Every structure is written in structure tokens, then in C-alpha cells.
CSV table of C-alpha atoms in Angstrom, one decimal:
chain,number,residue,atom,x,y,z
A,1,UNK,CA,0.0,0.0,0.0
A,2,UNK,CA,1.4,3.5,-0.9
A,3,UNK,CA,0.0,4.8,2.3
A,4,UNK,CA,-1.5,8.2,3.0
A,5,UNK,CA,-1.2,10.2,-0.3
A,6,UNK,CA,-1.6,14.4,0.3
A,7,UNK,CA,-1.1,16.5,-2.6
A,8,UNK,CA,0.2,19.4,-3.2
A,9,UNK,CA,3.7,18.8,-1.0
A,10,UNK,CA,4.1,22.3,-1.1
A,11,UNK,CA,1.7,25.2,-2.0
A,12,UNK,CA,2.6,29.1,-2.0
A,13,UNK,CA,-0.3,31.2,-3.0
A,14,UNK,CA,-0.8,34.8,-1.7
A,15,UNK,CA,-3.6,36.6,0.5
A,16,UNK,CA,-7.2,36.0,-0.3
A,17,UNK,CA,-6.9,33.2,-2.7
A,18,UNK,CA,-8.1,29.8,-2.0
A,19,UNK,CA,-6.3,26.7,-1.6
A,20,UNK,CA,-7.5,23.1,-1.9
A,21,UNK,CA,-5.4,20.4,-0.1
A,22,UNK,CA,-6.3,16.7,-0.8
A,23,UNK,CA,-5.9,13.8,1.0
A,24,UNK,CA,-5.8,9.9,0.1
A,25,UNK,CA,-6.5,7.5,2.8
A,26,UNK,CA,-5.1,4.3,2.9
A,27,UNK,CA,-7.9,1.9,1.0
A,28,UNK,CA,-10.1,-0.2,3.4
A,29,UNK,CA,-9.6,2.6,6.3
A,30,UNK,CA,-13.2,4.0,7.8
A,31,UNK,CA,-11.4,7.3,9.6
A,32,UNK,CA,-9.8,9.9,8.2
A,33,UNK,CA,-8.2,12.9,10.1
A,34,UNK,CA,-7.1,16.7,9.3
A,35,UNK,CA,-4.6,18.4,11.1
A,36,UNK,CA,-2.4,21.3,11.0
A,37,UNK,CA,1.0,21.7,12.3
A,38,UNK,CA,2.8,24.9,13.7
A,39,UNK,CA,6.0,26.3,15.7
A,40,UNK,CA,3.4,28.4,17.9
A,41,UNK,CA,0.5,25.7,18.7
A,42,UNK,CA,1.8,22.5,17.6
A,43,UNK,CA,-0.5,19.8,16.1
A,44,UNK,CA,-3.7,20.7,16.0
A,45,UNK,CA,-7.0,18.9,14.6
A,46,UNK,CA,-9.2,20.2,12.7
A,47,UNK,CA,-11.5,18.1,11.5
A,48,UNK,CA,-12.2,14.3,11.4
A,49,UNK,CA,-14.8,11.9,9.4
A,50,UNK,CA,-16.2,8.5,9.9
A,51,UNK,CA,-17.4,6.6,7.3
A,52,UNK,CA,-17.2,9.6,4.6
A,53,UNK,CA,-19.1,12.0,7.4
A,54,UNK,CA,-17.7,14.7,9.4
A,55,UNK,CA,-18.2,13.9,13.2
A,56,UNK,CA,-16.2,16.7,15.1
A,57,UNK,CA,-15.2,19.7,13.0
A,58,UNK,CA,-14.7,21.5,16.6
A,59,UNK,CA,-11.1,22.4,15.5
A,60,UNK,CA,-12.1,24.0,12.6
A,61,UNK,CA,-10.6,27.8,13.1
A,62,UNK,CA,-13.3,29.4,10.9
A,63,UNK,CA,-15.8,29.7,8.3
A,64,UNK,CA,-12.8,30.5,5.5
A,65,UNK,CA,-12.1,26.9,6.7
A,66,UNK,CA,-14.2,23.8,4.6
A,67,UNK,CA,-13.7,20.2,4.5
A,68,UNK,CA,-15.6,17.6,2.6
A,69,UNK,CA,-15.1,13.5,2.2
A,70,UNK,CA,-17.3,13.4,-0.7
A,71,UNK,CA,-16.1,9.2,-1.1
A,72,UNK,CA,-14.1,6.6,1.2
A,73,UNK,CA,-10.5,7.4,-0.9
A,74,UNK,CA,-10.7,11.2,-1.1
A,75,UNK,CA,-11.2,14.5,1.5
A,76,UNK,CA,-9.9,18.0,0.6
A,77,UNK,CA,-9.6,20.5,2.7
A,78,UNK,CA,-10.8,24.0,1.6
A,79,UNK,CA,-9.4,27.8,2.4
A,80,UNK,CA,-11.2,30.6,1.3
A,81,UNK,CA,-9.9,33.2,1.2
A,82,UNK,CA,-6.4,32.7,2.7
A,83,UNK,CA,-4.4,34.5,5.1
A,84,UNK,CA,-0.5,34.5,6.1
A,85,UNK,CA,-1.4,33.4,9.3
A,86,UNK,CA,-3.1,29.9,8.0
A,87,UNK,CA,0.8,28.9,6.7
A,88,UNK,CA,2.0,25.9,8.1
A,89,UNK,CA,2.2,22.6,6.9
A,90,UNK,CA,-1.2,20.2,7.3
A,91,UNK,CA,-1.4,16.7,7.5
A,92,UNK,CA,-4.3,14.1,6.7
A,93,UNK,CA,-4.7,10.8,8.8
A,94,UNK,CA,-6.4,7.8,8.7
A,95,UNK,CA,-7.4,4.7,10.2
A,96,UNK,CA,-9.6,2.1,10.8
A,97,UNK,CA,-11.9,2.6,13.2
A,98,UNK,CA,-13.7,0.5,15.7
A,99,UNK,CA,-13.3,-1.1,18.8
A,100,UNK,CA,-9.8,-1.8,18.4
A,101,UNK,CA,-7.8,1.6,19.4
A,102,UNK,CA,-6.2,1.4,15.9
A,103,UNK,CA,-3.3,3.6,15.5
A,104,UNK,CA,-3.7,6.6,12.8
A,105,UNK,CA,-1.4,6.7,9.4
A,106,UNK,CA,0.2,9.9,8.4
A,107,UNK,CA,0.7,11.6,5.6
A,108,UNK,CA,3.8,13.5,4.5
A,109,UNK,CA,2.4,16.8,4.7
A,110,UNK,CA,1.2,19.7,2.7
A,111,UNK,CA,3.4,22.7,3.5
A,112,UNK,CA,1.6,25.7,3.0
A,113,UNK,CA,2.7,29.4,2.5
A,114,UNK,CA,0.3,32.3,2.2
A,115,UNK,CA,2.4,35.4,1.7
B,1,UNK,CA,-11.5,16.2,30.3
B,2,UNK,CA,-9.0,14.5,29.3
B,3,UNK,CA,-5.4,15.5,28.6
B,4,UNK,CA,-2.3,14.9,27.8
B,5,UNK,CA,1.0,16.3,28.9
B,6,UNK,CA,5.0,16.1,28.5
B,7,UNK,CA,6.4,17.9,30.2
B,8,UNK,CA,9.9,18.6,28.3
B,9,UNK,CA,10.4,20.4,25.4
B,10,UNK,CA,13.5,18.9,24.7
B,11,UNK,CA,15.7,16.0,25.8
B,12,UNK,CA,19.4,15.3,25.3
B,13,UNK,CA,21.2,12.5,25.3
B,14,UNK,CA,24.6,10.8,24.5
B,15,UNK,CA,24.9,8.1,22.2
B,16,UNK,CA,25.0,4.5,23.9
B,17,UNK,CA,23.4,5.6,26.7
B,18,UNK,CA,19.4,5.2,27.8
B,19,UNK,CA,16.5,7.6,27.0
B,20,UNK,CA,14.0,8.4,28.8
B,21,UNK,CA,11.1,10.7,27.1
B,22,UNK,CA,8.4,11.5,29.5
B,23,UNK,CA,4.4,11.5,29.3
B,24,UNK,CA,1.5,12.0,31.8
B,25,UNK,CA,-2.0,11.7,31.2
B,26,UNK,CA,-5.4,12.6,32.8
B,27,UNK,CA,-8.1,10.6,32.0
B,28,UNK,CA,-11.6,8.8,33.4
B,29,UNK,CA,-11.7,5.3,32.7
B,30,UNK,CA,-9.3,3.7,30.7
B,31,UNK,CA,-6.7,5.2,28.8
B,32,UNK,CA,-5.4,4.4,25.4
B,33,UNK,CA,-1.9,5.7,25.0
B,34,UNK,CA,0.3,6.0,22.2
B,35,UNK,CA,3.6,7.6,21.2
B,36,UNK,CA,4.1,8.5,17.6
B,37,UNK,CA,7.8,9.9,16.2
B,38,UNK,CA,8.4,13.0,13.6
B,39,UNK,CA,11.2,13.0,11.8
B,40,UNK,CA,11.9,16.4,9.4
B,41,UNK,CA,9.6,16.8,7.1
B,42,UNK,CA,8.0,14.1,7.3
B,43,UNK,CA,4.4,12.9,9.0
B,44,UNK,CA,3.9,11.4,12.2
B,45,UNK,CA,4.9,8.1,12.4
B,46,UNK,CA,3.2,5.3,14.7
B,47,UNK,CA,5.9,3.9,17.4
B,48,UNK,CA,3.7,1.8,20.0
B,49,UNK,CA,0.7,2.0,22.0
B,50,UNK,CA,-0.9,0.7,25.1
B,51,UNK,CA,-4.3,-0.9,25.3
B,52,UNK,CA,-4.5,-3.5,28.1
B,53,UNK,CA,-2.2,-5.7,29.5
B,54,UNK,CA,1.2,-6.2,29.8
B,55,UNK,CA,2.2,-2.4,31.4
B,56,UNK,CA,5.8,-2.8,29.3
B,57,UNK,CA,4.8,-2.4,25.5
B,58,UNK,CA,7.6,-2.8,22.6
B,59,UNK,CA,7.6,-0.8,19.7
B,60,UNK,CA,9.8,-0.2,16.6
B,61,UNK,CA,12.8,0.5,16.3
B,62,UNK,CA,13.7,-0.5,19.9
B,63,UNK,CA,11.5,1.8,21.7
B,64,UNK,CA,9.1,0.2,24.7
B,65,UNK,CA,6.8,2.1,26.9
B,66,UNK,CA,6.0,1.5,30.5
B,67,UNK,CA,2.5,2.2,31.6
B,68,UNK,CA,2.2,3.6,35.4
B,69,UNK,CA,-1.2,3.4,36.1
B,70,UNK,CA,-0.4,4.8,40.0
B,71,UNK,CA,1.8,7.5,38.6
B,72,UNK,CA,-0.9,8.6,35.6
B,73,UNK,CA,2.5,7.8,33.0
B,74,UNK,CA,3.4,6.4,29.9
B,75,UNK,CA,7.2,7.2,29.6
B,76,UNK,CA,9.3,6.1,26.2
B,77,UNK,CA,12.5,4.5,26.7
B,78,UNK,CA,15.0,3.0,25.0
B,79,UNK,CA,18.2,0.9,26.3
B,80,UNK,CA,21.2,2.6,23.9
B,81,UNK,CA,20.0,6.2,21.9
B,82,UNK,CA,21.7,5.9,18.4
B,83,UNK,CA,22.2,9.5,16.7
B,84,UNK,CA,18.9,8.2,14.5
B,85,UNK,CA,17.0,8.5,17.2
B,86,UNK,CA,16.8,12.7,17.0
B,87,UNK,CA,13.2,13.7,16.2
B,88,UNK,CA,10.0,15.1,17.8
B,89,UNK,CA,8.2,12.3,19.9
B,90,UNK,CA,4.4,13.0,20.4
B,91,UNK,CA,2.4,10.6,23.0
B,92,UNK,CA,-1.1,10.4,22.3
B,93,UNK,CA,-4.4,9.8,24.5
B,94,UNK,CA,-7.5,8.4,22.3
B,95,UNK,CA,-10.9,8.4,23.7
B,96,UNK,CA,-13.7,6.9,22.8
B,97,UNK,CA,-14.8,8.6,19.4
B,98,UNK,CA,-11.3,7.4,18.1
B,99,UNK,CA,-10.3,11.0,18.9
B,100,UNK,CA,-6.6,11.3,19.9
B,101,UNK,CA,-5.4,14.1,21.7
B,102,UNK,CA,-1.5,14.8,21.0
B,103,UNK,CA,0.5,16.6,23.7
B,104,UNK,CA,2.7,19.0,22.2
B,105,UNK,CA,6.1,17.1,21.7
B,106,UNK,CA,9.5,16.5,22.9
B,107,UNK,CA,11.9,17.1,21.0
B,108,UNK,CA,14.7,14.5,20.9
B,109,UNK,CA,18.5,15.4,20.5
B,110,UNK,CA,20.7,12.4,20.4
B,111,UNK,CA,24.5,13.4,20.5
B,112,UNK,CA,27.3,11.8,18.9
């Protein structure tokens, strides 16, 4: 399995356009996770689904932030319109959920830059 | 609520010698702990976790976890650091929802 699959690796756009991250999850897994990484407040999630349907979107910082798991082996996550202070690099999760405690898989990142 | 917490932002160590990277948690009921490592530029990457049982868990790459139920900890340890080692360790409390609550990372130094 090629494991969690983000694209873009790396995104530099400038204030008050909108970026579209996407996300992969490893085939068979129910969960899928957003987060986003900074120096300042560390990893933080934003968002998470279960079986394609958002269940706690609490860590979503604001209406310019959207997410949507429209099927089981895609999510994006939506800014609109972006500002410097949403730069830093996000990362999309998943795992299969259940009774089990599974352990989540990680993505490589998208590193994002809004000058 | 439930929380997590490590309380040191970075650790150093020599090369050879044992590591110790620290974690307490707060929970009611059973906890579900985890560490996860981060090596640069990359995503997190799973290391071990405890569910139930034995309170020493192994992991990759050598790591093992001891789980304190008294003490509210789930330290990381390792016998002999190898310079490899340096990264950002992250332990991890899920709850019920599959939710997992990261504490905000140690940062590992390993020196030659």
C-alpha cells in the first residue's frame, strides 16, 4: 500500500486566494483525520470523518475553513480566502476505526505558505 | 476532560546511553496511549501504544513504553540512543470517538 497520499507537498499562494489540499486514505480505512502543524500551537485537529461523514469539525478555526469527504479514498480541505497566518504545513490521517484503538497513518504533509 | 501532557520540550542524550522521554496523562476510565515519532519533514509516524495488559509495551525501532497506572504515565524508553533517534516524539491519548489528543512534543537530541 502507498500509504496516505496528500497532494500538493508544497503550496505558496498569496492573501485571499483559495487553496485546496487533498488527502488519500489508505484503501479499506473508515477514519480519516485533518490536522495542521505549527512552531506556535503544535499539532492541531481540525477536523475528522467517519465513514465519509464529518463527526467533530470543533477544531475548525473558521468559516474561511471547509472540509468535505465526498467518497471513502478522497477528502480536501478547503481555504477561502487565505491568510499569512493559516501557513503551516497540514497533515491528513487515517485509520480504521472500531473497537480496536487502531493507531492513525500519516501523511507526509502539505506545507503551505500564504504570503 | 482529558489531557495529555510532557512535560519537556527537549531531551538530550549521549549516544549509547538510555533515554527516557516523559508523558503523563489525565483521564476517566481507561486510557489508550500511544507515542508517535516525527522525523523532518515528514508525517507522524506510529511507534507503539498501550491498550491493556502487559504495562511494558515494545515498539519499533527498539522503543518500549512503560505504563504507570499509580503515577498517571506512559514514559518512552530506549536501552542505547543511536544519533537516529533525534526527532519530535508525540504521545497520544484516544478516547472513545477514536479521537486522539496529542501533547505538544519533545523534541529528541541524540548526540554523537
Amino acid at each position: 500500500d502507498a500509504g496516505v497520499i496528500q497532494s500538493p507537498r508544497h503550496e505558496v499562494t498569496e492573501m485571499g486566494q483559495e487553496v485546496t489540499l487533498r488527502c488519500k486514505p489508505i484503501s479499506g480505512h473508515n477514519s480519516l483525520f485533518w490536522y495542521r502543524q505549527t512552531m506556535m500551537r503544535g499539532l492541531e485537529l481540525l477536523i475528522y470523518f467517519n465513514n465519509n461523514v464529518p463527526i467533530d469539525d470543533s477544531g475548525m478555526p473558521e468559516d474561511r475553513f471547509s472540509a468535505k469527504m465526498p467518497n471513502a479514498s478522497f477528502s480536501t480541505l478547503k481555504i477561502q480566502p487565505s491568510e499569512p497566518r493559516d501557513s503551516a504545513v497540514y497533515f491528513c490521517a487515517s485509520s480504521l476505526s472500531g473497537s480496536s484503538y487502531n493507531e492513525q497513518f500519516f501523511g507526509p504533509g502539505t506545507r503551505l505558505t500564504v504570503l | 476532560a482529558q489531557s495529555v501532557a510532557q512535560p519537556e520540550d527537549q531531551v538530550n542524550v549521549a549516544e549509547g546511553n538510555p533515554l527516557t522521554v516523559k508523558c503523563t496523562y489525565s483521564v476517566s476510565g481507561n486510557p489508550y496511549l500511544f507515542w508517535y515519532v516525527q522525523y523532518p519533514n515528514r508525517g507522524l509516524q506510529f511507534l507503539l501504544k498501550y491498550i491493556t495488559g502487559d504495562n511494558l509495551v515494545k515498539g519499533s525501532y527498539g522503543f518500549e513504553a512503560e505504563f504507570n497506572k499509580s503515577q498517571t504515565s506512559f514514559h518512552l524508553k530506549k536501552p542505547s540512543a543511536l544519533v537516529s533517534d533525534s526527532a519530535l516524539y508525540f504521545c497520544a491519548l484516544m478516547n472513545r470517538d477514536d479521537k486522539i489528543i496529542f501533547g505538544k512534543g519533545t523534541r529528541l537530541h541524540i548526540l554523537p
